[in-house]
Amino acid sequence: MKIYGVVGYKNAGKTGLMERLVTEITGRGFSVSTLKHAHHTFDVDHPGKDSYRHRHAGAHQVLLSSRARWALMTELRDRDELPLSDLLKHLDPVDLILVEGYKRDDHPKIEAYRAETNHPVIAKEDPTIRAVASDCALDVTQPRYELDDTKGIADFILSEVGL
C-alpha cells in the first residue's frame, strides 16, 4: 500500500485538505483510507451505550457491528501509544493511505500552512516533506501549491507514490 502524509500545525488546514484529497482521489477511481493522529484523548463511544459499558467494565477490545459499518475499539489502558507502522497493519489493502499527523515519522508528506497561524515552516527543516500547500508565498525549496489547489496537490501525491 502507498502512504502519504499531510502535516502542519493546528489550524493550518490539514483536515480540510485531507477531506478534499479523499474526494478528489477516490473520484479518480482509487481506493483511499485515512489515518488521523489525535493529540488528545478522544472517545468515539458514549456513556450509557452498551459498548461504552463493556469498555468501562474492563474489556480490552469492543467490536461494534451493524448493517452499515463496523468499528473496533482497543483500550490501551496504561500501555504506550502504538507506532504508525503498527496501526497501518490494521487497515485493509487500498491504493493509498492518507495520514494526517505523524509529522515525525519518515513517510513522504505535504505540509499545510496558513500565514495567520504564524508558526514556523516545518518543510525548512524536514526532508520528508516533499511539498507545501499554503495560502501565502513561502521561501521553501520544495514545490509549493495554493492550499486550495486540490487537483494539483492530488496530481503531485499520485505521481510521488506511482499511481
Coordinates of C-alpha atoms in Angstrom, one line a residue, residues 44-45 49-52 55 62-66 69-73:
V44 CA -16.0 7.5 19.8
D45 CA -18.3 5.9 22.3
K49 CA -24.3 2.8 25.4
D50 CA -23.8 -0.9 25.7
S51 CA -20.3 -0.8 24.1
Y52 CA -19.3 2.0 26.5
R55 CA -15.2 -1.0 27.8
V62 CA -15.0 -4.0 21.8
L63 CA -16.2 -4.5 18.2
L64 CA -19.5 -2.8 17.2
S65 CA -21.2 -4.1 14.0
S66 CA -24.2 -3.0 12.1
R69 CA -20.4 -0.3 9.3
W70 CA -18.2 -1.9 12.0
A71 CA -15.7 -0.4 14.4
L72 CA -13.1 -1.9 16.6
M73 CA -12.1 -0.1 19.7

